[in-house]
Amino acid sequence: MTEPAKQAPDIVGGAKVILSASVEGRRATGRTNHIHIGKSVIPTVGLAICKYENEDGYYLFGCDSNWKSVTDTWHETVEEAIEQAEREYGDLSGAWIKK
């Protein structure tokens, strides 16, 4: 697995990136199991909290090394998305990069 670029692009999954974090080298907590088309997805290497134009809420995207969205969860607030990310990967307080 290759390490993601330090910063996510401005757009991930068609949505504007608000915050991003590399989780390369971090062990997933095991509290969440991501399923895609009936199969468990390997933990991602980057996280991006994003917002679609004209849509309420925020998405937490789990991304591959090219910042392509592999998983997603929807949250009412950025804070809730951060809490979900920390359930998945532990303390990320120093890892977030603001766009």
Short mmCIF file of N, CA and C in Angstrom, two decimals:
data_model
loop_
_atom_site.label_atom_id
_atom_site.label_comp_id
_atom_site.label_asym_id
_atom_site.label_seq_id
_atom_site.Cartn_x
_atom_site.Cartn_y
_atom_site.Cartn_z
N MET A 1 0.85 -1.18 0.00
CA MET A 1 0.00 0.00 0.00
C MET A 1 0.89 1.24 0.00
N THR A 2 0.58 2.18 -0.83
CA THR A 2 1.39 3.40 -0.88
C THR A 2 0.75 4.47 -0.01
N GLU A 3 1.59 5.32 0.54
CA GLU A 3 1.10 6.40 1.40
C GLU A 3 0.39 7.45 0.56
N PRO A 4 -0.73 7.99 1.08
CA PRO A 4 -1.44 9.02 0.32
C PRO A 4 -0.66 10.32 0.29
N ALA A 5 -1.02 11.16 -0.67
CA ALA A 5 -0.44 12.51 -0.70
C ALA A 5 -0.73 13.17 0.64
N LYS A 6 0.13 14.04 1.07
CA LYS A 6 -0.05 14.70 2.37
C LYS A 6 -1.41 15.37 2.49
N GLN A 7 -1.85 16.00 1.43
CA GLN A 7 -3.14 16.68 1.47
C GLN A 7 -4.07 16.10 0.42
N ALA A 8 -5.32 16.01 0.82
CA ALA A 8 -6.35 15.56 -0.12
C ALA A 8 -6.56 16.64 -1.18
N PRO A 9 -7.10 16.25 -2.32
CA PRO A 9 -7.48 17.26 -3.32
C PRO A 9 -8.65 18.09 -2.79
N ASP A 10 -9.05 19.10 -3.50
CA ASP A 10 -10.16 19.95 -3.07
C ASP A 10 -11.50 19.22 -3.11
N ILE A 11 -11.61 18.21 -3.98
CA ILE A 11 -12.86 17.47 -4.16
C ILE A 11 -12.58 15.97 -4.00
N VAL A 12 -13.37 15.30 -3.19
CA VAL A 12 -13.32 13.84 -3.04
C VAL A 12 -14.75 13.33 -3.18
N GLY A 13 -14.95 12.34 -3.99
CA GLY A 13 -16.28 11.77 -4.17
C GLY A 13 -17.29 12.76 -4.70
N GLY A 14 -16.82 13.80 -5.37
CA GLY A 14 -17.71 14.82 -5.91
C GLY A 14 -18.11 15.89 -4.89
N ALA A 15 -17.55 15.83 -3.70
CA ALA A 15 -17.89 16.79 -2.63
C ALA A 15 -16.66 17.59 -2.22
N LYS A 16 -16.90 18.81 -1.71
CA LYS A 16 -15.81 19.69 -1.28
C LYS A 16 -15.21 19.17 0.03
N VAL A 17 -13.88 19.06 0.05
CA VAL A 17 -13.17 18.60 1.23
C VAL A 17 -13.09 19.73 2.25
N ILE A 18 -13.50 19.42 3.49
CA ILE A 18 -13.42 20.36 4.61
C ILE A 18 -12.18 20.06 5.45
N LEU A 19 -11.99 18.79 5.78
CA LEU A 19 -10.84 18.31 6.55
C LEU A 19 -10.36 16.99 5.96
N SER A 20 -9.07 16.71 6.10
CA SER A 20 -8.55 15.42 5.68
C SER A 20 -7.49 14.98 6.67
N ALA A 21 -7.25 13.67 6.70
CA ALA A 21 -6.23 13.11 7.59
C ALA A 21 -5.68 11.83 6.98
N SER A 22 -4.39 11.64 7.11
CA SER A 22 -3.78 10.37 6.72
C SER A 22 -3.91 9.42 7.90
N VAL A 23 -4.31 8.19 7.63
CA VAL A 23 -4.36 7.17 8.67
C VAL A 23 -3.39 6.04 8.34
N GLU A 24 -2.50 6.30 7.39
CA GLU A 24 -1.47 5.33 7.03
C GLU A 24 -0.65 4.99 8.27
N GLY A 25 -0.48 3.71 8.52
CA GLY A 25 0.30 3.26 9.67
C GLY A 25 -0.50 3.16 10.96
N ARG A 26 -1.72 3.65 10.95
CA ARG A 26 -2.57 3.52 12.14
C ARG A 26 -3.36 2.23 12.03
N ARG A 27 -3.56 1.59 13.14
CA ARG A 27 -4.36 0.38 13.18
C ARG A 27 -5.81 0.76 13.44
N ALA A 28 -6.70 0.24 12.62
CA ALA A 28 -8.13 0.47 12.83
C ALA A 28 -8.53 -0.12 14.18
N THR A 29 -9.45 0.54 14.86
CA THR A 29 -9.86 0.10 16.20
C THR A 29 -10.66 -1.19 16.17
N GLY A 30 -11.25 -1.53 15.03
CA GLY A 30 -12.09 -2.72 14.94
C GLY A 30 -13.52 -2.48 15.38
N ARG A 31 -13.83 -1.25 15.76
CA ARG A 31 -15.19 -0.90 16.20
C ARG A 31 -16.16 -0.76 15.03
N THR A 32 -15.62 -0.65 13.83
CA THR A 32 -16.45 -0.48 12.64
C THR A 32 -16.00 -1.47 11.58
N ASN A 33 -16.95 -2.07 10.90
CA ASN A 33 -16.65 -2.97 9.81
C ASN A 33 -17.29 -2.40 8.55
N HIS A 34 -16.47 -2.01 7.59
CA HIS A 34 -16.99 -1.45 6.35
C HIS A 34 -17.25 -2.57 5.35
N ILE A 35 -18.46 -2.55 4.78
CA ILE A 35 -18.87 -3.55 3.81
C ILE A 35 -19.17 -2.84 2.50
N HIS A 36 -18.64 -3.36 1.41
CA HIS A 36 -18.91 -2.83 0.08
C HIS A 36 -19.28 -4.01 -0.82
N ILE A 37 -20.48 -3.98 -1.34
CA ILE A 37 -21.00 -5.04 -2.20
C ILE A 37 -20.80 -6.41 -1.54
N GLY A 38 -21.18 -6.48 -0.26
CA GLY A 38 -21.16 -7.74 0.46
C GLY A 38 -19.81 -8.22 0.95
N LYS A 39 -18.76 -7.44 0.75
CA LYS A 39 -17.42 -7.85 1.19
C LYS A 39 -16.82 -6.80 2.12
N SER A 40 -16.09 -7.28 3.10
CA SER A 40 -15.40 -6.39 4.03
C SER A 40 -14.31 -5.62 3.28
N VAL A 41 -14.21 -4.33 3.56
CA VAL A 41 -13.23 -3.46 2.90
C VAL A 41 -12.01 -3.30 3.81
N ILE A 42 -10.84 -3.41 3.22
CA ILE A 42 -9.59 -3.20 3.95
C ILE A 42 -9.56 -1.77 4.46
N PRO A 43 -9.04 -1.54 5.68
CA PRO A 43 -8.99 -0.17 6.18
C PRO A 43 -8.34 0.79 5.18
N THR A 44 -8.86 1.99 5.16
CA THR A 44 -8.40 3.00 4.22
C THR A 44 -7.10 3.65 4.69
N VAL A 45 -6.49 4.48 3.85
CA VAL A 45 -5.25 5.15 4.21
C VAL A 45 -5.43 6.66 4.38
N GLY A 46 -6.58 7.17 4.00
CA GLY A 46 -6.87 8.59 4.18
C GLY A 46 -8.34 8.79 4.50
N LEU A 47 -8.62 9.81 5.28
CA LEU A 47 -10.00 10.17 5.61
C LEU A 47 -10.25 11.60 5.14
N ALA A 48 -11.44 11.83 4.61
CA ALA A 48 -11.81 13.17 4.18
C ALA A 48 -13.23 13.46 4.65
N ILE A 49 -13.40 14.58 5.32
CA ILE A 49 -14.72 15.05 5.70
C ILE A 49 -15.14 16.06 4.65
N CYS A 50 -16.26 15.78 3.99
CA CYS A 50 -16.65 16.54 2.81
C CYS A 50 -18.10 16.98 2.88
N LYS A 51 -18.42 17.99 2.07
CA LYS A 51 -19.79 18.50 1.99
C LYS A 51 -20.16 18.70 0.53
N TYR A 52 -21.32 18.15 0.17
CA TYR A 52 -21.87 18.38 -1.16
C TYR A 52 -22.59 19.72 -1.18
N GLU A 53 -22.46 20.45 -2.27
CA GLU A 53 -23.16 21.71 -2.45
C GLU A 53 -24.66 21.46 -2.39
N ASN A 54 -25.40 22.35 -1.75
CA ASN A 54 -26.87 22.28 -1.66
C ASN A 54 -27.36 21.02 -0.95
N GLU A 55 -26.57 20.47 -0.04
CA GLU A 55 -26.99 19.29 0.71
C GLU A 55 -26.64 19.47 2.18
N ASP A 56 -27.54 19.07 3.05
CA ASP A 56 -27.28 19.13 4.48
C ASP A 56 -26.32 18.02 4.89
N GLY A 57 -25.61 18.24 5.96
CA GLY A 57 -24.75 17.21 6.51
C GLY A 57 -23.40 17.10 5.83
N TYR A 58 -22.62 16.17 6.36
CA TYR A 58 -21.24 15.96 5.92
C TYR A 58 -20.99 14.47 5.73
N TYR A 59 -20.08 14.16 4.85
CA TYR A 59 -19.69 12.77 4.63
C TYR A 59 -18.27 12.56 5.12
N LEU A 60 -18.07 11.44 5.78
CA LEU A 60 -16.73 10.99 6.13
C LEU A 60 -16.38 9.91 5.11
N PHE A 61 -15.44 10.23 4.24
CA PHE A 61 -15.00 9.28 3.22
C PHE A 61 -13.72 8.60 3.68
N GLY A 62 -13.69 7.29 3.59
CA GLY A 62 -12.46 6.53 3.74
C GLY A 62 -11.88 6.40 2.34
N CYS A 63 -10.61 6.79 2.17
CA CYS A 63 -10.04 6.89 0.83
C CYS A 63 -8.82 5.99 0.66
N ASP A 64 -8.55 5.64 -0.60
CA ASP A 64 -7.34 4.89 -0.93
C ASP A 64 -6.18 5.86 -1.07
N SER A 65 -5.04 5.37 -1.50
CA SER A 65 -3.83 6.21 -1.56
C SER A 65 -3.91 7.31 -2.61
N ASN A 66 -4.90 7.24 -3.50
CA ASN A 66 -5.11 8.29 -4.50
C ASN A 66 -6.27 9.21 -4.14
N TRP A 67 -6.73 9.13 -2.90
CA TRP A 67 -7.85 9.91 -2.39
C TRP A 67 -9.16 9.60 -3.14
N LYS A 68 -9.28 8.38 -3.61
CA LYS A 68 -10.55 7.91 -4.19
C LYS A 68 -11.38 7.33 -3.05
N SER A 69 -12.63 7.74 -2.97
CA SER A 69 -13.51 7.28 -1.90
C SER A 69 -13.76 5.78 -2.02
N VAL A 70 -13.56 5.08 -0.91
CA VAL A 70 -13.80 3.64 -0.84
C VAL A 70 -15.01 3.37 0.06
N THR A 71 -15.15 4.14 1.14
CA THR A 71 -16.26 4.00 2.07
C THR A 71 -16.82 5.38 2.39
N ASP A 72 -18.03 5.42 2.92
CA ASP A 72 -18.58 6.70 3.38
C ASP A 72 -19.61 6.50 4.47
N THR A 73 -19.70 7.51 5.32
CA THR A 73 -20.76 7.60 6.33
C THR A 73 -21.25 9.04 6.32
N TRP A 74 -22.54 9.25 6.63
CA TRP A 74 -23.14 10.58 6.63
C TRP A 74 -23.30 11.05 8.07
N HIS A 75 -23.06 12.36 8.29
CA HIS A 75 -23.15 12.94 9.64
C HIS A 75 -23.77 14.33 9.57
N GLU A 76 -24.52 14.69 10.60
CA GLU A 76 -25.16 16.02 10.63
C GLU A 76 -24.15 17.14 10.77
N THR A 77 -23.05 16.89 11.50
CA THR A 77 -22.07 17.95 11.75
C THR A 77 -20.65 17.43 11.47
N VAL A 78 -19.73 18.35 11.32
CA VAL A 78 -18.32 18.00 11.17
C VAL A 78 -17.84 17.28 12.43
N GLU A 79 -18.28 17.76 13.59
CA GLU A 79 -17.87 17.16 14.85
C GLU A 79 -18.28 15.69 14.93
N GLU A 80 -19.49 15.37 14.47
CA GLU A 80 -19.94 13.98 14.47
C GLU A 80 -19.10 13.13 13.51
N ALA A 81 -18.71 13.70 12.38
CA ALA A 81 -17.85 12.98 11.45
C ALA A 81 -16.48 12.71 12.07
N ILE A 82 -15.95 13.68 12.79
CA ILE A 82 -14.67 13.50 13.49
C ILE A 82 -14.80 12.41 14.55
N GLU A 83 -15.90 12.42 15.31
CA GLU A 83 -16.13 11.39 16.33
C GLU A 83 -16.17 10.00 15.69
N GLN A 84 -16.82 9.87 14.54
CA GLN A 84 -16.87 8.59 13.84
C GLN A 84 -15.47 8.16 13.41
N ALA A 85 -14.70 9.10 12.87
CA ALA A 85 -13.32 8.79 12.46
C ALA A 85 -12.51 8.28 13.64
N GLU A 86 -12.71 8.88 14.80
CA GLU A 86 -11.95 8.47 15.98
C GLU A 86 -12.44 7.12 16.52
N ARG A 87 -13.72 6.79 16.33
CA ARG A 87 -14.18 5.44 16.67
C ARG A 87 -13.48 4.41 15.80
N GLU A 88 -13.19 4.81 14.57
CA GLU A 88 -12.57 3.89 13.62
C GLU A 88 -11.06 3.79 13.75
N TYR A 89 -10.38 4.91 14.09
CA TYR A 89 -8.91 4.95 14.07
C TYR A 89 -8.26 5.49 15.34
N GLY A 90 -9.02 5.80 16.36
CA GLY A 90 -8.42 6.35 17.58
C GLY A 90 -8.23 7.85 17.46
N ASP A 91 -7.42 8.41 18.35
CA ASP A 91 -7.22 9.86 18.41
C ASP A 91 -6.55 10.38 17.15
N LEU A 92 -7.25 11.26 16.45
CA LEU A 92 -6.73 11.87 15.22
C LEU A 92 -6.54 13.39 15.39
N SER A 93 -6.54 13.86 16.63
CA SER A 93 -6.54 15.31 16.88
C SER A 93 -5.40 16.06 16.18
N GLY A 94 -4.25 15.48 16.05
CA GLY A 94 -3.14 16.18 15.39
C GLY A 94 -3.00 15.86 13.90
N ALA A 95 -3.89 15.01 13.39
CA ALA A 95 -3.75 14.54 12.02
C ALA A 95 -4.57 15.33 11.01
N TRP A 96 -5.58 16.06 11.46
CA TRP A 96 -6.50 16.73 10.53
C TRP A 96 -5.84 17.92 9.85
N ILE A 97 -6.06 18.03 8.56
CA ILE A 97 -5.60 19.18 7.76
C ILE A 97 -6.83 19.88 7.24
N LYS A 98 -6.94 21.17 7.54
CA LYS A 98 -8.09 21.97 7.10
C LYS A 98 -7.87 22.48 5.68
N LYS A 99 -8.92 22.41 4.88
CA LYS A 99 -8.85 22.93 3.51
C LYS A 99 -9.23 24.37 3.48
#
